[in-house]
Amino acid sequence: FFFVNRLYRSSCTDCGLQTMTSTSVLKVSVGQLEGYDYLIEKALAEDNIASPTYIIQLQLGEYSHATTQVSSDREYRFDQEFSFFHVSSKDTLLVMLFSVESNTMCASSKIQVCGLPFGQDIPMGVGLWNGDDYMCNVQLLVAFGAAVDKVSFHGSLSRTSSTISGNSIKSSSIANESMELAQNTSMASIPMNPMSLPPPAVDESVRSVIGMMQPPVPRDQQSETSSLEEISRMLDQDPTLAWAYHTRAILKVQEGDMQAALHDLTTCLNLEPCPLAYYNRAILYSEVLGAHTCALRDLDDAIKLDGHQTLFFNSRGVLKANRMYNVEGALQDFDIALQLDPENAAAYHNRGSLRLHQLKDALGAKADIERAMAMRPDDAAILHDWGIVLQESKGTEAALEVFSKALALDPAMRSSSHRLGLAKLQNKDFSGALQAYNELLQVNPNDHLALTNRGLLLMNLMKDYTAAEKDLTSAIDNAPSTKTSLEALQARAYLSAVHLHDLSAALEDLEEVIELNPTAITYNNRAQVYMQMDRDEDALRDLDAAVRMDPKQAVPFYNRAQIKEGMGNLSGAKEDYSRALKLSPNSSWYVQRGVVRLTGGDESGALRDFEMAQQLDPANQDAFLRAAPLKLKYRNGQLALQDCNKALALNKDEPAGYVTRGAVYLALGDAQAALADYNQAIFLNPMCVDAYLGRSIVKREFPPRDLDGALQDVDLAVRHGQGLAGPLMGRAVVHFHKGSPERALQDLDAAVAVDPTDPKPWANRGHFKDRAGDQWGALAEFDAAIQLNPRYIKALVLRGLLKMTRLGDPHGGLADFNEAIRVDSLCISAYLNRAVA
């Protein structure tokens, strides 16, 4: 969890509660769901509680926190705010009231966290929508003391812009066993379009402690006895011996009686303020009760009484950094500790670890940790952090030796074992990484991080999907909390969707991931599964959420563009492709936007995109093959031929390359070269529809003309291209040349029926009607084609010719030529016809 070190003072009128007067408020901030903070405000009605001093403790899932001690003086005001991260709507918040004097719980209550994501419909009666906020009231009947009979909870949803790091800090040295997730270290090359795979999981969940309890130093008149019974007898005789309470508290801790130890330390401090007693009670508060505010207050008091103890500043720095996330305050405390003792290795390590994990100050971290290592060369925790410094600065080779040495000094240091496996993975020592994870799992078969990483390794590199699924499932089952299973859930979802083709299982995992940690990437991943399930509307909703949550992520824009393109929303698709390209210029994405532009009739814009794709990736065969026909159209046949040759040099076994080059040769009048390319394409793919269509043109248009052979080719194209309009249009041309206009029109009617929204069959049918003498029928066909796509240049030019030459409408023809030029400033046929007009 994350503690916000800020104070709030509110009355019931401030938060809109209608309760009795003199009510005070405890604000509790719960979670980050959908990028928002849930604030639960708890109002306690004024009344007397038997115990004059007590503690409010809050527990949510595996996390707990407590307020500072509060004295009851008939008016209660609790000025603390607590925040818990990774909260599920299924989690329960437990509120407990403890009496410090009697070490007993006065009362407790449970509140189900009501998580309504932003934008979701709010159930009737829960609250009213209020712009960016909603408010809801829930009333619970609990008994906090004899006379308090009602607790009212008030929740509001509000935006938050802070991003808090979750790195751990440990003991007298920060993060002895905490590890930061490796950045930019995916285990395999993941394509841009499919789901995003989580990086290898690294141990960041080790619980931190601020120090060890220190026994009091006996005075001359005090006994050095360690007998609990004797100390108790001494206190029976003289209950004013503060040192005895302190000593007994240490013995009680050793026996595991933490509440009794807390009581004795409190009694000691009531009798005689002692800096070491404050220090020891701070440890109990922080590490046993989770009362970190109380711990901080005690360390402050210890330092006020004795400001020359390095131990106190060091421990307070760890507490601030690890529990309060007060990085600047922690850094100041470590600086003071080093001023007091310039040879304190723990303080150097703490400051270095703080700089390494939270401040991202690589140079400062390196200097501090190197100094600490010089003082303690055999300290496994310092070596561990030194290994991280080397891993990030000099690469994995240097880090491997250091992590191995740290493990040799402390074989139980799990985080170094994980780092060692990750370093071997990055060093492409896959068998070594597998061995490291196997050894970890021999020691602890339920180590969920090792299971997650081994599962990723088996999935991506070993291709053993069955074993990977087993490991990832075991990792999820053994994770200590739902939030720690996130990486394994995401990996299993990827495995199910991409490799096992079990989309239902992938969807189930991703729904749980989104409930636990809704991010742009997780919404994008679920959208990918929806797309594979042909649930485009659901995918579109998820991608809308993804781009709303993080508009700087390019992939959701790209995926949304694909869906819009499939739905026929070309302008929306082009806009999303453009936004994706602005965030992340990508060769294949330029090709995709070029295709959309070409479909919409923007041929010059499409050509610019294909050429940009070529510049970004000279190995992008598709970019060359798509650019070639457009260069050919604009009378640049040699450049088109060069593009085709480059494409075939990249892959000589690609039929599309020969089909495209065949079309270029055909346009250049080299029928024999075109025929050879079409034959090669058919040899590589006997079902290549475009190759049969191209070969039919050669047989139809070039001597010796072979119309029967051309008809055989288009028949094969129709057979292999069932459901396509292009082969039908090609056969219609052959029928027309063979003197069968009726059969030609039948094929064109069939082409229109295949896809009535495609303007090309309409324009071709208009061209045939025009040549058959049906000018008004031709005009209707051209009008229909242009209505379907107002930027369709071929239809604009043909209609302009029809109006100018046969319908006696030169002004209408001129308008069509002008529109064609406006759509495509390089349209040569439109310029020529406009010149004639």
PDB file of C-alpha atoms in Angstrom, residues 603-702:
ATOM      1  CA  GLU A 603      -4.005   7.299 -54.781  1.00  0.00           C
ATOM      2  CA  SER A 604      -1.318   9.981 -54.427  1.00  0.00           C
ATOM      3  CA  GLY A 605      -1.682   9.874 -50.617  1.00  0.00           C
ATOM      4  CA  ALA A 606      -1.443   6.092 -50.751  1.00  0.00           C
ATOM      5  CA  LEU A 607       1.729   6.286 -52.837  1.00  0.00           C
ATOM      6  CA  ARG A 608       3.305   8.682 -50.327  1.00  0.00           C
ATOM      7  CA  ASP A 609       2.533   6.233 -47.523  1.00  0.00           C
ATOM      8  CA  PHE A 610       3.993   3.268 -49.423  1.00  0.00           C
ATOM      9  CA  GLU A 611       7.165   5.224 -50.184  1.00  0.00           C
ATOM     10  CA  MET A 612       7.481   6.262 -46.530  1.00  0.00           C
ATOM     11  CA  ALA A 613       7.121   2.606 -45.553  1.00  0.00           C
ATOM     12  CA  GLN A 614       9.974   1.764 -47.950  1.00  0.00           C
ATOM     13  CA  GLN A 615      12.201   4.391 -46.344  1.00  0.00           C
ATOM     14  CA  LEU A 616      11.506   3.159 -42.832  1.00  0.00           C
ATOM     15  CA  ASP A 617      12.026  -0.490 -43.742  1.00  0.00           C
ATOM     16  CA  PRO A 618      13.799  -1.294 -47.023  1.00  0.00           C
ATOM     17  CA  ALA A 619      12.962  -4.970 -46.346  1.00  0.00           C
ATOM     18  CA  ASN A 620       9.196  -4.384 -46.386  1.00  0.00           C
ATOM     19  CA  GLN A 621       8.233  -6.316 -49.514  1.00  0.00           C
ATOM     20  CA  ASP A 622       4.577  -5.322 -49.276  1.00  0.00           C
ATOM     21  CA  ALA A 623       5.475  -1.607 -49.461  1.00  0.00           C
ATOM     22  CA  PHE A 624       7.312  -2.112 -52.777  1.00  0.00           C
ATOM     23  CA  LEU A 625       4.584  -4.292 -54.296  1.00  0.00           C
ATOM     24  CA  ARG A 626       1.843  -1.810 -53.400  1.00  0.00           C
ATOM     25  CA  ALA A 627       3.778   1.209 -54.638  1.00  0.00           C
ATOM     26  CA  ALA A 628       4.623  -0.325 -58.038  1.00  0.00           C
ATOM     27  CA  PRO A 629       1.094  -0.206 -59.597  1.00  0.00           C
ATOM     28  CA  LEU A 630       0.664   3.428 -58.524  1.00  0.00           C
ATOM     29  CA  LYS A 631       4.019   4.448 -59.983  1.00  0.00           C
ATOM     30  CA  LEU A 632       3.029   2.643 -63.156  1.00  0.00           C
ATOM     31  CA  LYS A 633      -0.267   4.495 -63.280  1.00  0.00           C
ATOM     32  CA  TYR A 634       1.515   7.822 -63.106  1.00  0.00           C
ATOM     33  CA  ARG A 635       3.637   6.900 -66.181  1.00  0.00           C
ATOM     34  CA  ASN A 636       6.700   5.905 -64.217  1.00  0.00           C
ATOM     35  CA  GLY A 637       7.044   2.345 -65.440  1.00  0.00           C
ATOM     36  CA  GLN A 638      10.770   1.962 -64.847  1.00  0.00           C
ATOM     37  CA  LEU A 639      10.458   2.969 -61.165  1.00  0.00           C
ATOM     38  CA  ALA A 640       7.555   0.545 -60.861  1.00  0.00           C
ATOM     39  CA  LEU A 641       9.716  -2.187 -62.366  1.00  0.00           C
ATOM     40  CA  GLN A 642      12.527  -1.357 -59.911  1.00  0.00           C
ATOM     41  CA  ASP A 643      10.116  -1.717 -56.994  1.00  0.00           C
ATOM     42  CA  CYS A 644       8.989  -5.125 -58.254  1.00  0.00           C
ATOM     43  CA  ASN A 645      12.577  -6.306 -58.652  1.00  0.00           C
ATOM     44  CA  LYS A 646      13.413  -5.138 -55.107  1.00  0.00           C
ATOM     45  CA  ALA A 647      10.399  -6.980 -53.760  1.00  0.00           C
ATOM     46  CA  LEU A 648      11.366 -10.221 -55.524  1.00  0.00           C
ATOM     47  CA  ALA A 649      14.960  -9.858 -54.325  1.00  0.00           C
ATOM     48  CA  LEU A 650      13.557  -9.902 -50.791  1.00  0.00           C
ATOM     49  CA  ASN A 651      11.491 -13.045 -51.465  1.00  0.00           C
ATOM     50  CA  LYS A 652      11.726 -14.816 -54.819  1.00  0.00           C
ATOM     51  CA  ASP A 653       9.046 -17.346 -53.820  1.00  0.00           C
ATOM     52  CA  GLU A 654       6.277 -14.806 -53.296  1.00  0.00           C
ATOM     53  CA  PRO A 655       3.589 -15.175 -56.051  1.00  0.00           C
ATOM     54  CA  ALA A 656       2.339 -11.613 -55.497  1.00  0.00           C
ATOM     55  CA  GLY A 657       5.729 -10.275 -56.601  1.00  0.00           C
ATOM     56  CA  TYR A 658       5.490 -12.007 -59.973  1.00  0.00           C
ATOM     57  CA  VAL A 659       1.848 -10.957 -60.406  1.00  0.00           C
ATOM     58  CA  THR A 660       2.708  -7.304 -59.773  1.00  0.00           C
ATOM     59  CA  ARG A 661       5.778  -7.362 -62.028  1.00  0.00           C
ATOM     60  CA  GLY A 662       3.705  -9.113 -64.697  1.00  0.00           C
ATOM     61  CA  ALA A 663       1.260  -6.198 -64.601  1.00  0.00           C
ATOM     62  CA  VAL A 664       4.134  -3.733 -64.993  1.00  0.00           C
ATOM     63  CA  TYR A 665       5.583  -5.652 -67.955  1.00  0.00           C
ATOM     64  CA  LEU A 666       2.101  -5.756 -69.460  1.00  0.00           C
ATOM     65  CA  ALA A 667       1.749  -1.987 -69.181  1.00  0.00           C
ATOM     66  CA  LEU A 668       5.201  -1.526 -70.705  1.00  0.00           C
ATOM     67  CA  GLY A 669       4.164  -3.700 -73.681  1.00  0.00           C
ATOM     68  CA  ASP A 670       6.458  -6.636 -72.879  1.00  0.00           C
ATOM     69  CA  ALA A 671       3.848  -9.395 -73.198  1.00  0.00           C
ATOM     70  CA  GLN A 672       6.333 -12.270 -73.124  1.00  0.00           C
ATOM     71  CA  ALA A 673       7.942 -11.107 -69.861  1.00  0.00           C
ATOM     72  CA  ALA A 674       4.472 -10.576 -68.378  1.00  0.00           C
ATOM     73  CA  LEU A 675       3.382 -14.072 -69.450  1.00  0.00           C
ATOM     74  CA  ALA A 676       6.514 -15.613 -67.904  1.00  0.00           C
ATOM     75  CA  ASP A 677       5.835 -13.875 -64.582  1.00  0.00           C
ATOM     76  CA  TYR A 678       2.172 -14.942 -64.518  1.00  0.00           C
ATOM     77  CA  ASN A 679       3.178 -18.523 -65.284  1.00  0.00           C
ATOM     78  CA  GLN A 680       5.730 -18.469 -62.437  1.00  0.00           C
ATOM     79  CA  ALA A 681       3.100 -17.134 -60.035  1.00  0.00           C
ATOM     80  CA  ILE A 682       0.719 -19.963 -61.009  1.00  0.00           C
ATOM     81  CA  PHE A 683       3.564 -22.473 -60.613  1.00  0.00           C
ATOM     82  CA  LEU A 684       4.173 -21.209 -57.067  1.00  0.00           C
ATOM     83  CA  ASN A 685       0.437 -21.053 -56.285  1.00  0.00           C
ATOM     84  CA  PRO A 686      -1.921 -22.923 -58.654  1.00  0.00           C
ATOM     85  CA  MET A 687      -4.862 -21.111 -57.026  1.00  0.00           C
ATOM     86  CA  CYS A 688      -3.509 -17.585 -57.559  1.00  0.00           C
ATOM     87  CA  VAL A 689      -6.554 -15.695 -58.831  1.00  0.00           C
ATOM     88  CA  ASP A 690      -4.694 -12.530 -59.868  1.00  0.00           C
ATOM     89  CA  ALA A 691      -2.183 -14.537 -61.917  1.00  0.00           C
ATOM     90  CA  TYR A 692      -4.999 -16.163 -63.938  1.00  0.00           C
ATOM     91  CA  LEU A 693      -6.609 -12.761 -64.488  1.00  0.00           C
ATOM     92  CA  GLY A 694      -3.309 -11.242 -65.633  1.00  0.00           C
ATOM     93  CA  ARG A 695      -2.540 -14.132 -67.972  1.00  0.00           C
ATOM     94  CA  SER A 696      -6.025 -13.816 -69.472  1.00  0.00           C
ATOM     95  CA  ILE A 697      -5.252 -10.183 -70.363  1.00  0.00           C
ATOM     96  CA  VAL A 698      -2.062 -11.210 -72.160  1.00  0.00           C
ATOM     97  CA  LYS A 699      -3.966 -13.849 -74.159  1.00  0.00           C
ATOM     98  CA  ARG A 700      -6.811 -11.436 -74.879  1.00  0.00           C
ATOM     99  CA  GLU A 701      -4.918  -8.287 -75.826  1.00  0.00           C
ATOM    100  CA  PHE A 702      -1.612  -9.400 -77.385  1.00  0.00           C
TER     101      PHE A 702
END
